[in-house]
XYZ file of C-alpha atoms in Angstrom:
169
model
C 11.112 -12.583 -14.105
C 12.925 -13.585 -10.943
C 16.159 -12.034 -12.151
C 14.448 -8.684 -12.978
C 12.689 -8.767 -9.650
C 16.006 -9.070 -7.851
C 17.942 -6.474 -9.887
C 15.251 -3.829 -9.660
C 14.793 -4.425 -5.828
C 18.663 -4.039 -5.442
C 18.708 -0.816 -7.421
C 15.911 0.550 -5.445
C 17.421 -0.646 -2.179
C 20.639 1.065 -3.060
C 18.705 4.451 -3.022
C 18.313 3.880 0.673
C 22.112 4.500 1.144
C 21.144 8.245 1.180
C 20.235 9.025 4.811
C 17.358 11.334 3.596
C 15.903 8.743 1.212
C 16.251 6.126 3.936
C 14.479 8.238 6.568
C 11.578 9.202 4.276
C 11.154 5.465 3.128
C 11.241 4.323 6.722
C 8.509 6.972 7.696
C 6.329 5.956 4.912
C 6.758 2.344 5.626
C 6.086 2.822 9.255
C 2.981 5.008 8.635
C 1.454 2.275 6.257
C 1.913 -0.568 8.698
C -1.488 -2.440 8.894
C -2.927 0.286 6.665
C -2.841 2.712 9.549
C -2.227 5.947 7.434
C -4.989 5.111 5.103
C -7.446 4.013 7.645
C -6.787 7.251 9.658
C -7.125 9.329 6.529
C -10.524 7.618 5.684
C -11.874 8.294 9.280
C -10.600 11.774 9.208
C -12.287 12.334 5.945
C -15.605 11.037 7.418
C -15.268 13.404 10.439
C -14.408 16.475 8.454
C -16.416 15.965 5.278
C -20.025 15.399 6.501
C -21.479 15.704 2.975
C -19.596 12.615 1.990
C -19.287 10.800 5.311
C -20.957 7.544 4.121
C -18.567 7.503 1.070
C -15.483 7.976 3.450
C -16.518 5.210 5.725
C -17.153 2.869 2.876
C -13.863 3.766 1.316
C -12.154 3.166 4.686
C -13.947 -0.304 4.696
C -12.665 -1.050 1.222
C -9.243 -0.071 2.150
C -9.306 -2.282 5.226
C -10.793 -5.286 3.243
C -7.958 -4.930 0.584
C -5.478 -5.023 3.391
C -7.095 -8.074 4.960
C -7.364 -9.875 1.545
C -3.734 -9.243 1.076
C -2.820 -10.799 4.395
C -4.910 -13.754 3.481
C -3.094 -14.258 0.113
C 0.178 -13.974 2.139
C -0.705 -16.912 4.279
C -1.549 -19.000 1.144
C 1.470 -18.028 -0.898
C 4.122 -17.720 1.881
C 6.868 -16.174 -0.346
C 9.779 -15.162 1.888
C 10.918 -11.700 2.016
C 13.999 -10.721 0.126
C 17.159 -12.203 1.476
C 19.711 -10.673 -0.971
C 19.529 -7.185 0.423
C 19.688 -5.733 3.977
C 16.283 -4.430 5.175
C 16.094 -0.980 6.721
C 12.994 -1.733 8.704
C 11.555 -4.537 10.641
C 8.389 -6.203 9.358
C 5.249 -7.457 11.036
C 5.520 -10.705 9.068
C 7.750 -12.937 7.367
C 6.048 -13.224 4.017
C 6.066 -10.622 1.123
C 3.677 -11.642 -1.487
C 1.589 -9.466 -2.053
C 2.623 -6.223 -0.396
C -0.271 -5.211 2.086
C 1.209 -1.757 2.094
C 0.529 -1.601 -1.725
C -2.870 -3.081 -1.334
C -4.201 -0.543 1.120
C -2.357 2.314 -0.580
C -3.933 1.703 -4.022
C -7.264 0.997 -2.533
C -7.256 4.197 -0.555
C -5.893 6.278 -3.548
C -8.818 5.058 -5.750
C -11.627 5.125 -3.079
C -10.676 8.416 -1.478
C -9.614 9.986 -4.856
C -13.171 9.323 -6.067
C -14.664 11.402 -3.228
C -12.995 14.758 -3.728
C -10.921 16.301 -6.487
C -8.092 17.191 -4.080
C -7.908 13.524 -3.062
C -7.544 12.496 -6.611
C -4.457 14.804 -6.802
C -2.823 14.247 -3.459
C -3.516 10.571 -2.523
C -2.078 8.745 -5.600
C 1.406 10.284 -5.392
C 1.551 9.501 -1.649
C 0.267 6.004 -2.376
C 2.943 5.519 -5.139
C 5.698 6.715 -2.730
C 4.643 4.208 -0.088
C 4.785 1.444 -2.705
C 8.265 2.438 -3.775
C 9.365 2.882 -0.107
C 8.739 -0.865 0.594
C 11.397 -1.741 -2.065
C 13.785 1.090 -0.845
C 13.611 -0.374 2.655
C 14.367 -3.785 1.065
C 11.374 -5.829 2.224
C 9.457 -6.395 -1.026
C 10.117 -7.379 -4.500
C 8.662 -5.354 -7.356
C 6.248 -8.273 -8.180
C 4.990 -8.096 -4.531
C 4.188 -4.426 -5.021
C 2.537 -4.999 -8.391
C 0.326 -7.813 -6.954
C -0.613 -5.761 -3.932
C -1.472 -2.745 -6.136
C -3.602 -4.930 -8.343
C -5.472 -6.377 -5.465
C -6.063 -2.893 -3.975
C -7.383 -1.695 -7.306
C -9.574 -4.675 -7.676
C -10.998 -4.074 -4.177
C -11.722 -0.383 -4.865
C -13.134 -1.096 -8.240
C -15.456 -3.817 -6.923
C -16.751 -1.502 -4.227
C -17.129 1.562 -6.426
C -20.958 1.183 -6.692
C -21.275 0.521 -2.975
C -19.363 3.856 -2.344
C -21.910 5.682 -4.503
C -19.461 6.483 -7.181
C -19.616 6.048 -11.017
C -19.537 2.556 -12.228
C -17.870 3.178 -15.667
C -14.244 3.894 -16.671
C-alpha cells in the first residue's frame, strides 16, 4: 500500500509541472484552506435560498464538523506530509492524514448537493478537483485523500436527517 501511495502521488505531482495545472491546483488548495470555499458556499446558499436556509446552515455546520473532525484525527495519527516530492504550496500544518480539504469538500458535496439539483451537478466535480489538487501540489498521499473523503461522507450521511433530507440510499 505504501509503495502504491508513493507512486500515485509522484505521478499526480508530476502533473504540476504544467504551469496551468499547477496554478489551478494551487488555487483550489488555497480556496479550500480551513474549508473556506465550502463554508462560504454554504453561507451564500443560506443567504440566497431562503426556502432552504435552515438546510444550508445545517449543511455548513456539517461541513465545518467534518473539517474539525479531520483536524482532530490528524493530531492523533500525526502522519508526516510527503517528503519524496517537492510541494507547490505551503501548508497550515505538518500532518497529512486525513486530508481536511477532502473531508470538507466531500461533506459539502453531499450536504449541498442534497439541497438543490444544480448543487448535485456542480459541487461534486469541484470537490473531486479539490481532492486531486492536494496530490498535484504534493502535500497529501492518496490514502490521506481517501480517508478524508470517507470522513466527510460519514459526517454528511450522519447529519442527513438533521438537515431534513431523505434517510435512505
